[in-house]
PDB file of C-alpha atoms in Angstrom:
ATOM      1  CA  MET A1431     256.585 289.935  53.089  1.00 59.00           C
ATOM      2  CA  ALA A1432     256.008 293.636  53.706  1.00 67.00           C
ATOM      3  CA  PRO A1433     258.896 296.091  53.094  1.00 67.00           C
ATOM      4  CA  SER A1434     260.488 297.755  56.108  1.00 73.00           C
ATOM      5  CA  GLN A1435     261.483 301.438  55.889  1.00 81.00           C
ATOM      6  CA  ASN A1436     263.250 302.757  52.804  1.00 85.00           C
ATOM      7  CA  GLY A1437     265.172 299.643  51.954  1.00 83.00           C
ATOM      8  CA  LEU A1438     265.443 297.268  49.074  1.00 81.00           C
ATOM      9  CA  ILE A1439     262.139 295.806  47.891  1.00 79.00           C
ATOM     10  CA  LEU A1440     262.508 292.078  48.505  1.00 78.00           C
ATOM     11  CA  LYS A1441     261.452 289.452  46.019  1.00 80.00           C
ATOM     12  CA  PRO A1442     261.481 286.132  47.916  1.00 82.00           C
ATOM     13  CA  HIS A1443     261.859 282.992  45.859  1.00 81.00           C
ATOM     14  CA  PHE A1444     261.414 279.909  48.012  1.00 83.00           C
ATOM     15  CA  ARG A1445     259.874 277.437  45.498  1.00 79.00           C
ATOM     16  CA  LYS A1446     263.127 276.171  44.052  1.00 84.00           C
ATOM     17  CA  ASP A1447     262.318 272.392  44.203  1.00 88.00           C
ATOM     18  CA  TRP A1448     259.186 272.384  42.018  1.00 86.00           C
ATOM     19  CA  GLN A1449     260.338 269.459  39.861  1.00 89.00           C
ATOM     20  CA  ARG A1450     259.825 267.085  42.770  1.00 89.00           C
ATOM     21  CA  CYS A1451     256.116 268.084  43.060  1.00 87.00           C
ATOM     22  CA  VAL A1452     255.183 267.678  39.390  1.00 91.00           C
ATOM     23  CA  ALA A1453     252.710 264.840  38.661  1.00 92.00           C
ATOM     24  CA  THR A1454     252.902 263.396  35.174  1.00 91.00           C
ATOM     25  CA  TRP A1455     250.412 261.128  33.394  1.00 92.00           C
ATOM     26  CA  PHE A1456     252.045 259.809  30.282  1.00 94.00           C
ATOM     27  CA  ASN A1457     250.350 256.401  30.523  1.00 94.00           C
ATOM     28  CA  GLN A1458     246.802 257.719  29.993  1.00 95.00           C
ATOM     29  CA  PRO A1459     246.225 255.939  26.618  1.00 96.00           C
ATOM     30  CA  ALA A1460     247.556 252.659  27.995  1.00 96.00           C
ATOM     31  CA  ARG A1461     245.454 252.988  31.157  1.00 97.00           C
ATOM     32  CA  LYS A1462     242.382 253.457  28.965  1.00 97.00           C
ATOM     33  CA  ILE A1463     243.090 250.160  27.223  1.00 98.00           C
ATOM     34  CA  ARG A1464     243.710 248.466  30.581  1.00 97.00           C
ATOM     35  CA  ARG A1465     240.327 249.606  31.926  1.00 97.00           C
ATOM     36  CA  LEU A1466     238.600 248.379  28.775  1.00 97.00           C
ATOM     37  CA  LYS A1467     240.190 244.938  29.084  1.00 98.00           C
ATOM     38  CA  ALA A1468     239.265 244.797  32.777  1.00 97.00           C
ATOM     39  CA  ARG A1469     235.612 245.515  31.933  1.00 95.00           C
ATOM     40  CA  GLN A1470     235.612 242.852  29.246  1.00 96.00           C
ATOM     41  CA  ALA A1471     237.166 240.298  31.583  1.00 96.00           C
ATOM     42  CA  LYS A1472     234.574 241.078  34.254  1.00 95.00           C
ATOM     43  CA  ALA A1473     231.727 240.744  31.729  1.00 95.00           C
ATOM     44  CA  ARG A1474     232.993 237.300  30.711  1.00 94.00           C
ATOM     45  CA  ARG A1475     233.376 236.300  34.354  1.00 94.00           C
ATOM     46  CA  ILE A1476     229.841 237.282  35.436  1.00 91.00           C
ATOM     47  CA  ALA A1477     228.077 236.229  32.215  1.00 88.00           C
ATOM     48  CA  PRO A1478     225.137 235.966  31.609  1.00 90.00           C
ATOM     49  CA  CYS A1479     224.520 238.618  34.278  1.00 92.00           C
ATOM     50  CA  PRO A1480     224.340 242.239  33.037  1.00 94.00           C
ATOM     51  CA  ALA A1481     227.815 243.633  32.457  1.00 93.00           C
ATOM     52  CA  SER A1482     226.973 247.076  33.879  1.00 92.00           C
ATOM     53  CA  GLY A1483     226.140 245.738  37.341  1.00 92.00           C
ATOM     54  CA  PRO A1484     222.974 245.423  39.439  1.00 95.00           C
ATOM     55  CA  LEU A1485     219.750 247.383  39.117  1.00 97.00           C
ATOM     56  CA  GLN A1486     219.785 250.809  40.809  1.00 97.00           C
ATOM     57  CA  PRO A1487     216.872 252.957  42.037  1.00 98.00           C
ATOM     58  CA  VAL A1488     215.711 256.299  40.685  1.00 97.00           C
ATOM     59  CA  VAL A1489     216.574 259.117  43.103  1.00 96.00           C
ATOM     60  CA  ARG A1490     216.786 262.891  43.067  1.00 94.00           C
ATOM     61  CA  GLY A1491     219.879 264.847  43.965  1.00 91.00           C
ATOM     62  CA  PRO A1492     219.989 266.825  47.217  1.00 91.00           C
ATOM     63  CA  THR A1493     219.490 270.607  47.555  1.00 93.00           C
ATOM     64  CA  VAL A1494     217.471 272.894  45.334  1.00 92.00           C
ATOM     65  CA  ARG A1495     220.279 272.971  42.787  1.00 94.00           C
ATOM     66  CA  TYR A1496     220.026 269.306  41.760  1.00 93.00           C
ATOM     67  CA  HIS A1497     216.578 268.088  42.815  1.00 92.00           C
ATOM     68  CA  MET A1498     214.966 268.850  39.448  1.00 91.00           C
ATOM     69  CA  LYS A1499     216.811 265.928  37.823  1.00 93.00           C
ATOM     70  CA  VAL A1500     216.700 262.201  38.534  1.00 95.00           C
ATOM     71  CA  ARG A1501     219.696 259.900  38.595  1.00 96.00           C
ATOM     72  CA  ALA A1502     220.708 256.401  39.664  1.00 96.00           C
ATOM     73  CA  GLY A1503     220.976 255.861  43.407  1.00 96.00           C
ATOM     74  CA  ARG A1504     223.150 253.617  45.534  1.00 96.00           C
ATOM     75  CA  GLY A1505     220.534 250.984  46.275  1.00 97.00           C
ATOM     76  CA  PHE A1506     216.878 250.284  46.998  1.00 98.00           C
ATOM     77  CA  SER A1507     215.558 250.866  50.495  1.00 97.00           C
ATOM     78  CA  LEU A1508     214.227 248.106  52.732  1.00 97.00           C
ATOM     79  CA  GLU A1509     210.723 249.577  52.531  1.00 97.00           C
ATOM     80  CA  GLU A1510     210.724 249.439  48.725  1.00 97.00           C
ATOM     81  CA  LEU A1511     211.868 245.815  48.743  1.00 98.00           C
ATOM     82  CA  ARG A1512     209.201 244.918  51.308  1.00 97.00           C
ATOM     83  CA  VAL A1513     206.393 246.466  49.252  1.00 97.00           C
ATOM     84  CA  ALA A1514     207.688 244.764  46.092  1.00 97.00           C
ATOM     85  CA  GLY A1515     207.739 241.401  47.905  1.00 96.00           C
ATOM     86  CA  ILE A1516     211.494 240.769  47.642  1.00 96.00           C
ATOM     87  CA  HIS A1517     213.568 239.637  50.620  1.00 96.00           C
ATOM     88  CA  LYS A1518     216.651 241.722  51.337  1.00 95.00           C
ATOM     89  CA  LYS A1519     218.932 238.663  51.231  1.00 95.00           C
ATOM     90  CA  VAL A1520     217.478 237.488  47.934  1.00 94.00           C
ATOM     91  CA  ALA A1521     217.777 240.929  46.314  1.00 96.00           C
ATOM     92  CA  ARG A1522     221.582 240.858  46.074  1.00 94.00           C
ATOM     93  CA  THR A1523     221.543 237.389  44.508  1.00 93.00           C
ATOM     94  CA  ILE A1524     219.263 238.392  41.613  1.00 94.00           C
ATOM     95  CA  GLY A1525     221.017 241.606  40.602  1.00 94.00           C
ATOM     96  CA  ILE A1526     219.265 244.222  42.777  1.00 97.00           C
ATOM     97  CA  SER A1527     221.353 246.715  44.735  1.00 97.00           C
ATOM     98  CA  LEU A1528     220.452 247.358  48.377  1.00 97.00           C
ATOM     99  CA  ASP A1529     221.073 250.377  50.603  1.00 97.00           C
ATOM    100  CA  PRO A1530     219.781 249.720  54.146  1.00 96.00           C
ATOM    101  CA  ARG A1531     220.564 253.291  55.247  1.00 96.00           C
ATOM    102  CA  ARG A1532     218.297 254.925  52.699  1.00 95.00           C
ATOM    103  CA  ARG A1533     214.883 256.220  53.825  1.00 95.00           C
ATOM    104  CA  ASN A1534     211.891 257.130  51.684  1.00 95.00           C
ATOM    105  CA  LYS A1535     210.951 260.774  52.183  1.00 91.00           C
ATOM    106  CA  CYS A1536     207.891 260.772  49.887  1.00 92.00           C
ATOM    107  CA  THR A1537     205.327 258.301  48.598  1.00 94.00           C
ATOM    108  CA  GLU A1538     205.830 259.095  44.907  1.00 95.00           C
ATOM    109  CA  SER A1539     209.506 258.103  44.768  1.00 95.00           C
ATOM    110  CA  GLY A1540     208.809 254.913  46.717  1.00 96.00           C
ATOM    111  CA  GLN A1541     206.002 253.881  44.367  1.00 97.00           C
ATOM    112  CA  ALA A1542     208.176 254.626  41.314  1.00 96.00           C
ATOM    113  CA  ASN A1543     210.979 252.387  42.604  1.00 98.00           C
ATOM    114  CA  VAL A1544     208.535 249.627  43.560  1.00 98.00           C
ATOM    115  CA  GLN A1545     207.170 249.696  40.027  1.00 97.00           C
ATOM    116  CA  ARG A1546     210.755 249.601  38.739  1.00 97.00           C
ATOM    117  CA  LEU A1547     211.440 246.479  40.800  1.00 98.00           C
ATOM    118  CA  LYS A1548     208.278 244.748  39.585  1.00 97.00           C
ATOM    119  CA  GLU A1549     209.114 245.518  35.964  1.00 96.00           C
ATOM    120  CA  TYR A1550     212.645 244.188  36.478  1.00 96.00           C
ATOM    121  CA  CYS A1551     211.359 240.950  38.005  1.00 94.00           C
ATOM    122  CA  SER A1552     208.934 240.469  35.106  1.00 94.00           C
ATOM    123  CA  LYS A1553     211.833 240.644  32.614  1.00 92.00           C
ATOM    124  CA  LEU A1554     214.279 238.651  34.732  1.00 93.00           C
ATOM    125  CA  ILE A1555     215.548 235.249  33.565  1.00 92.00           C
ATOM    126  CA  LEU A1556     216.671 233.416  36.693  1.00 91.00           C
ATOM    127  CA  PHE A1557     219.170 230.569  36.241  1.00 90.00           C
ATOM    128  CA  PRO A1558     218.926 227.665  38.721  1.00 90.00           C
ATOM    129  CA  ARG A1559     221.903 226.946  40.966  1.00 86.00           C
ATOM    130  CA  LYS A1560     221.733 223.293  39.949  1.00 86.00           C
ATOM    131  CA  PRO A1561     220.562 222.819  36.351  1.00 83.00           C
ATOM    132  CA  SER A1562     219.489 219.274  37.177  1.00 83.00           C
ATOM    133  CA  ALA A1563     217.265 220.383  40.087  1.00 84.00           C
ATOM    134  CA  PRO A1564     215.489 223.714  39.367  1.00 86.00           C
ATOM    135  CA  LYS A1565     213.556 225.311  42.232  1.00 85.00           C
ATOM    136  CA  LYS A1566     210.410 227.389  42.415  1.00 84.00           C
ATOM    137  CA  GLY A1567     210.851 230.757  40.704  1.00 80.00           C
ATOM    138  CA  ASP A1568     213.596 229.606  38.325  1.00 87.00           C
ATOM    139  CA  SER A1569     213.111 230.149  34.599  1.00 87.00           C
ATOM    140  CA  SER A1570     212.227 227.333  32.245  1.00 86.00           C
ATOM    141  CA  ALA A1571     214.675 225.667  29.866  1.00 85.00           C
ATOM    142  CA  GLU A1572     213.179 227.497  26.861  1.00 85.00           C
ATOM    143  CA  GLU A1573     213.734 230.883  28.525  1.00 87.00           C
ATOM    144  CA  LEU A1574     217.304 229.970  29.464  1.00 88.00           C
ATOM    145  CA  LYS A1575     218.118 229.332  25.804  1.00 88.00           C
ATOM    146  CA  LEU A1576     216.961 232.851  24.911  1.00 87.00           C
ATOM    147  CA  ALA A1577     219.106 234.527  27.571  1.00 89.00           C
ATOM    148  CA  THR A1578     221.758 236.981  26.348  1.00 91.00           C
ATOM    149  CA  GLN A1579     224.076 239.199  28.347  1.00 92.00           C
ATOM    150  CA  LEU A1580     223.084 242.851  28.578  1.00 92.00           C
ATOM    151  CA  THR A1581     226.074 245.078  27.852  1.00 90.00           C
ATOM    152  CA  GLY A1582     224.386 248.431  28.435  1.00 91.00           C
ATOM    153  CA  PRO A1583     222.840 249.848  31.634  1.00 92.00           C
ATOM    154  CA  VAL A1584     219.979 247.913  33.242  1.00 94.00           C
ATOM    155  CA  MET A1585     216.729 249.820  32.639  1.00 95.00           C
ATOM    156  CA  PRO A1586     218.421 253.183  31.937  1.00 95.00           C
ATOM    157  CA  ILE A1587     217.085 256.278  33.694  1.00 94.00           C
ATOM    158  CA  GLN A1588     215.940 259.137  31.495  1.00 91.00           C
ATOM    159  CA  ASN A1589     215.110 262.710  32.455  1.00 90.00           C
ATOM    160  CA  VAL A1590     211.825 263.550  30.759  1.00 85.00           C
ATOM    161  CA  TYR A1591     211.454 267.215  29.895  1.00 86.00           C
ATOM    162  CA  LYS A1592     207.957 268.375  29.004  1.00 86.00           C
ATOM    163  CA  LYS A1593     207.984 271.611  27.084  1.00 89.00           C
ATOM    164  CA  GLU A1594     205.072 273.924  27.814  1.00 89.00           C
ATOM    165  CA  LYS A1595     203.251 275.407  24.878  1.00 93.00           C
ATOM    166  CA  ALA A1596     203.157 279.203  24.668  1.00 95.00           C
ATOM    167  CA  ARG A1597     199.838 280.731  25.737  1.00 94.00           C
ATOM    168  CA  ALA A1598     198.350 284.012  26.883  1.00 95.00           C
ATOM    169  CA  ILE A1599     198.617 285.050  30.530  1.00 95.00           C
ATOM    170  CA  THR A1600     195.259 284.811  32.309  1.00 95.00           C
ATOM    171  CA  GLU A1601     193.762 287.517  34.468  1.00 95.00           C
ATOM    172  CA  GLU A1602     194.076 285.333  37.556  1.00 95.00           C
ATOM    173  CA  GLU A1603     197.805 284.923  36.967  1.00 94.00           C
ATOM    174  CA  LYS A1604     198.198 288.676  36.547  1.00 95.00           C
ATOM    175  CA  ASN A1605     196.507 289.349  39.885  1.00 96.00           C
ATOM    176  CA  PHE A1606     198.372 286.601  41.723  1.00 96.00           C
ATOM    177  CA  LYS A1607     200.687 287.911  44.464  1.00 96.00           C
ATOM    178  CA  ALA A1608     203.578 285.476  44.556  1.00 96.00           C
ATOM    179  CA  PHE A1609     205.547 287.135  47.365  1.00 97.00           C
ATOM    180  CA  ALA A1610     202.494 287.576  49.604  1.00 97.00           C
ATOM    181  CA  SER A1611     201.468 283.952  49.018  1.00 97.00           C
ATOM    182  CA  LEU A1612     204.929 282.692  49.936  1.00 96.00           C
ATOM    183  CA  ARG A1613     205.034 284.789  53.099  1.00 97.00           C
ATOM    184  CA  MET A1614     201.544 283.654  54.098  1.00 96.00           C
ATOM    185  CA  ALA A1615     202.446 279.999  53.541  1.00 96.00           C
ATOM    186  CA  ARG A1616     205.615 280.495  55.586  1.00 96.00           C
ATOM    187  CA  ALA A1617     203.665 282.145  58.415  1.00 96.00           C
ATOM    188  CA  ASN A1618     201.023 279.393  58.420  1.00 95.00           C
ATOM    189  CA  THR A1619     203.760 276.770  58.628  1.00 95.00           C
ATOM    190  CA  ARG A1620     205.558 278.496  61.496  1.00 96.00           C
ATOM    191  CA  LEU A1621     202.364 279.296  63.444  1.00 96.00           C
ATOM    192  CA  PHE A1622     200.602 275.984  62.831  1.00 96.00           C
ATOM    193  CA  GLY A1623     200.846 274.819  66.445  1.00 95.00           C
ATOM    194  CA  ILE A1624     199.822 278.177  67.922  1.00 95.00           C
ATOM    195  CA  GLN A1625     196.847 278.486  65.572  1.00 94.00           C
ATOM    196  CA  ALA A1626     195.690 274.950  66.391  1.00 95.00           C
ATOM    197  CA  LYS A1627     195.979 275.691  70.121  1.00 95.00           C
ATOM    198  CA  ARG A1628     193.990 278.916  69.800  1.00 95.00           C
ATOM    199  CA  ALA A1629     191.298 277.194  67.745  1.00 93.00           C
ATOM    200  CA  LYS A1630     191.000 274.455  70.381  1.00 94.00           C
ATOM    201  CA  GLU A1631     190.738 277.021  73.193  1.00 94.00           C
ATOM    202  CA  ALA A1632     188.105 278.983  71.261  1.00 92.00           C
ATOM    203  CA  ALA A1633     186.065 275.811  70.730  1.00 92.00           C
ATOM    204  CA  GLU A1634     186.285 274.962  74.437  1.00 91.00           C
ATOM    205  CA  GLN A1635     185.225 278.485  75.387  1.00 90.00           C
ATOM    206  CA  ASP A1636     182.292 278.238  72.981  1.00 87.00           C
ATOM    207  CA  VAL A1637     181.171 274.983  74.609  1.00 85.00           C
ATOM    208  CA  GLU A1638     181.520 276.506  78.080  1.00 82.00           C
ATOM    209  CA  ARG A1639     179.497 279.522  76.955  1.00 80.00           C
ATOM    210  CA  LYS A1640     176.719 277.265  75.674  1.00 76.00           C
ATOM    211  CA  LYS A1641     176.700 275.304  78.943  1.00 70.00           C
ATOM    212  CA  LYS A1642     176.577 278.523  80.951  1.00 62.00           C
ATOM    213  CA  CYS A1643     173.667 279.830  78.901  1.00 57.00           C
ATOM    214  CA  CYS A1644     171.831 276.524  79.395  1.00 53.00           C
ATOM    215  CA  TRP A1645     172.341 276.673  83.179  1.00 48.00           C
ATOM    216  CA  GLN A1646     171.179 280.288  83.343  1.00 49.00           C
ATOM    217  CA  LEU A1647     168.036 279.264  81.509  1.00 47.00           C
ATOM    218  CA  ILE A1648     167.442 276.448  83.999  1.00 48.00           C
ATOM    219  CA  ILE A1649     167.858 278.574  87.132  1.00 46.00           C
ATOM    220  CA  ASN A1650     165.428 281.165  85.721  1.00 47.00           C
ATOM    221  CA  LEU A1651     162.646 278.580  85.441  1.00 45.00           C
ATOM    222  CA  GLN A1652     159.333 279.076  87.215  1.00 43.00           C
ATOM    223  CA  CYS A1653     159.430 276.987  90.352  1.00 45.00           C
ATOM    224  CA  PRO A1654     156.208 275.265  91.518  1.00 46.00           C
ATOM    225  CA  CYS A1655     156.801 276.129  95.172  1.00 47.00           C
ATOM    226  CA  ASN A1656     156.325 279.623  96.672  1.00 46.00           C
ATOM    227  CA  LEU A1657     159.071 279.471  99.303  1.00 42.00           C
ATOM    228  CA  PRO A1658     160.953 282.758  99.935  1.00 42.00           C
ATOM    229  CA  CYS A1659     164.365 281.056  99.775  1.00 39.00           C
ATOM    230  CA  VAL A1660     163.560 279.797  96.309  1.00 38.00           C
ATOM    231  CA  ARG A1661     162.021 283.072  95.162  1.00 36.00           C
ATOM    232  CA  SER A1662     165.122 284.961  96.279  1.00 37.00           C
ATOM    233  CA  GLN A1663     167.112 282.949  93.709  1.00 41.00           C
ATOM    234  CA  GLY A1664     164.667 283.790  90.956  1.00 40.00           C
ATOM    235  CA  LEU A1665     163.014 280.377  91.105  1.00 38.00           C
ATOM    236  CA  GLY A1666     159.646 281.296  92.602  1.00 38.00           C
ATOM    237  CA  GLY A1667     156.461 281.479  90.560  1.00 39.00           C
ATOM    238  CA  TRP A1668     153.752 278.943  90.075  1.00 38.00           C
ATOM    239  CA  GLY A1669     152.014 277.123  92.848  1.00 39.00           C
ATOM    240  CA  VAL A1670     150.714 273.620  92.890  1.00 39.00           C
ATOM    241  CA  GLY A1671     147.752 273.245  90.578  1.00 43.00           C
ATOM    242  CA  ASP A1672     148.370 276.476  88.588  1.00 43.00           C
ATOM    243  CA  GLY A1673     147.909 274.794  85.241  1.00 45.00           C
ATOM    244  CA  GLY A1674     151.394 273.324  84.850  1.00 44.00           C
ATOM    245  CA  PRO A1675     152.185 269.922  83.337  1.00 42.00           C
ATOM    246  CA  SER A1676     151.038 266.811  85.093  1.00 41.00           C
ATOM    247  CA  LEU A1677     153.189 264.409  87.056  1.00 36.00           C
ATOM    248  CA  ARG A1678     153.108 261.911  84.190  1.00 38.00           C
ATOM    249  CA  GLU A1679     154.483 264.504  81.774  1.00 39.00           C
ATOM    250  CA  THR A1680     157.101 265.549  84.324  1.00 39.00           C
ATOM    251  CA  TRP A1681     158.592 262.091  84.717  1.00 39.00           C
ATOM    252  CA  GLY A1682     158.583 261.691  80.924  1.00 39.00           C
ATOM    253  CA  VAL A1683     160.833 264.727  80.643  1.00 42.00           C
ATOM    254  CA  TYR A1684     163.013 263.398  83.463  1.00 41.00           C
ATOM    255  CA  ASP A1685     163.497 260.131  81.564  1.00 43.00           C
ATOM    256  CA  LEU A1686     164.470 262.104  78.468  1.00 42.00           C
ATOM    257  CA  CYS A1687     167.140 263.887  80.463  1.00 45.00           C
ATOM    258  CA  ARG A1688     168.722 260.528  81.261  1.00 46.00           C
ATOM    259  CA  ASN A1689     169.246 259.807  77.561  1.00 49.00           C
ATOM    260  CA  ARG A1690     172.729 260.827  76.373  1.00 53.00           C
ATOM    261  CA  ALA A1691     171.581 261.783  72.890  1.00 50.00           C
ATOM    262  CA  VAL A1692     168.871 264.016  74.347  1.00 46.00           C
ATOM    263  CA  ARG A1693     171.339 265.600  76.784  1.00 49.00           C
ATOM    264  CA  GLU A1694     173.677 266.407  73.911  1.00 51.00           C
ATOM    265  CA  ALA A1695     170.792 267.715  71.831  1.00 48.00           C
ATOM    266  CA  ALA A1696     169.685 269.952  74.697  1.00 46.00           C
ATOM    267  CA  LEU A1697     172.917 271.920  74.430  1.00 46.00           C
ATOM    268  CA  VAL A1698     172.190 272.836  70.800  1.00 44.00           C
ATOM    269  CA  PRO A1699     170.526 276.272  70.416  1.00 44.00           C
ATOM    270  CA  GLY A1700     166.825 275.918  69.757  1.00 40.00           C
ATOM    271  CA  ARG A1701     166.489 272.648  71.701  1.00 38.00           C
ATOM    272  CA  LEU A1702     166.688 273.972  75.233  1.00 37.00           C
ATOM    273  CA  VAL A1703     162.925 273.459  75.650  1.00 37.00           C
ATOM    274  CA  LEU A1704     163.597 269.943  76.958  1.00 38.00           C
ATOM    275  CA  SER A1705     164.951 271.338  80.208  1.00 39.00           C
ATOM    276  CA  VAL A1706     162.144 273.886  80.620  1.00 38.00           C
ATOM    277  CA  LEU A1707     159.376 271.368  81.248  1.00 39.00           C
ATOM    278  CA  VAL A1708     160.175 270.935  84.941  1.00 41.00           C
ATOM    279  CA  TRP A1709     157.318 270.301  87.309  1.00 40.00           C
ATOM    280  CA  THR A1710     157.045 268.695  90.748  1.00 40.00           C
ATOM    281  CA  LEU A1711     154.127 268.377  93.088  1.00 42.00           C
ATOM    282  CA  GLN A1712     156.038 268.732  96.355  1.00 45.00           C
ATOM    283  CA  PRO A1713     157.862 271.827  97.719  1.00 45.00           C
ATOM    284  CA  ARG A1714     161.675 272.033  97.514  1.00 48.00           C
ATOM    285  CA  ARG A1715     161.866 269.054  95.166  1.00 49.00           C
ATOM    286  CA  CYS A1716     162.263 271.541  92.328  1.00 51.00           C
ATOM    287  CA  CYS A1717     165.638 272.620  93.752  1.00 54.00           C
ATOM    288  CA  VAL A1718     166.802 269.001  93.815  1.00 55.00           C
ATOM    289  CA  PHE A1719     165.611 268.555  90.245  1.00 57.00           C
ATOM    290  CA  LEU A1720     167.614 271.575  89.113  1.00 58.00           C
ATOM    291  CA  LEU A1721     170.701 270.052  90.693  1.00 60.00           C
ATOM    292  CA  LEU A1722     169.954 266.802  88.880  1.00 59.00           C
ATOM    293  CA  LEU A1723     169.737 268.735  85.613  1.00 61.00           C
ATOM    294  CA  LYS A1724     173.083 270.334  86.385  1.00 59.00           C
ATOM    295  CA  TYR A1725     174.584 266.887  86.992  1.00 60.00           C
ATOM    296  CA  TYR A1726     173.150 265.287  83.862  1.00 58.00           C
ATOM    297  CA  PHE A1727     173.954 268.219  81.569  1.00 59.00           C
ATOM    298  CA  HIS A1728     177.450 268.740  83.089  1.00 57.00           C
ATOM    299  CA  ILE A1729     176.879 272.491  83.389  1.00 52.00           C
TER     300      ILE A1729
END
């Protein structure tokens, strides 16, 4: 409460009933003994099952503050049980905890828990429901005699710390730019989609450029006919019987152009000679042949 003008400085005292809000705990030693007796009674009730409860998976804590350590989780995921070959309804009956909400975020943790399940099943002594009629998977009578109740945790989880030996700093480590590497990795992650799109567009443009170059080479061929309309397009040149390839050679090249592998090879630089050997013995058929080349080469 703020003072008003030049008056008396107030000292409010409203917490006069504090005794009613005090919480006492004088029975702490007795409660400790009660919890101990409850644990012992539960162990006798569930014997010969482990007294500490079912098997739990190995998980890492969330956030960067806790993810460097491993601890026991709530239960195994459905994917881990499936890979280990254990049905989800059978898992609870043989001392395996189950958490259907849990999802595996990485392969390493899933494989570690699957191996943990397999190791547990190899050490498990399974009692039959009816001792007089054991079923498949139940332990033998000799193994049942050796069974003892486990009082400690089932397959305890340990954090392994590997201490690095002191060594000299290498020249590569001295020249390493940590901040620049982090920023570059961050940029590559953020721009992954844009970079992939640009690379795809560049590849398509490169293919179009190759097709265009191939078509320009075809239209600049020497045409066997001497018609003005053809010459005006840059196709005029040889006449019939000017020493060009024969009709037999011409149709051989035409059959090659029908082959898909040859058509794809013709687009590779250095192999465009396949489309150069064009020869016909009748006027204007050369123009039709060029159109056929355009159709077969998709240019």
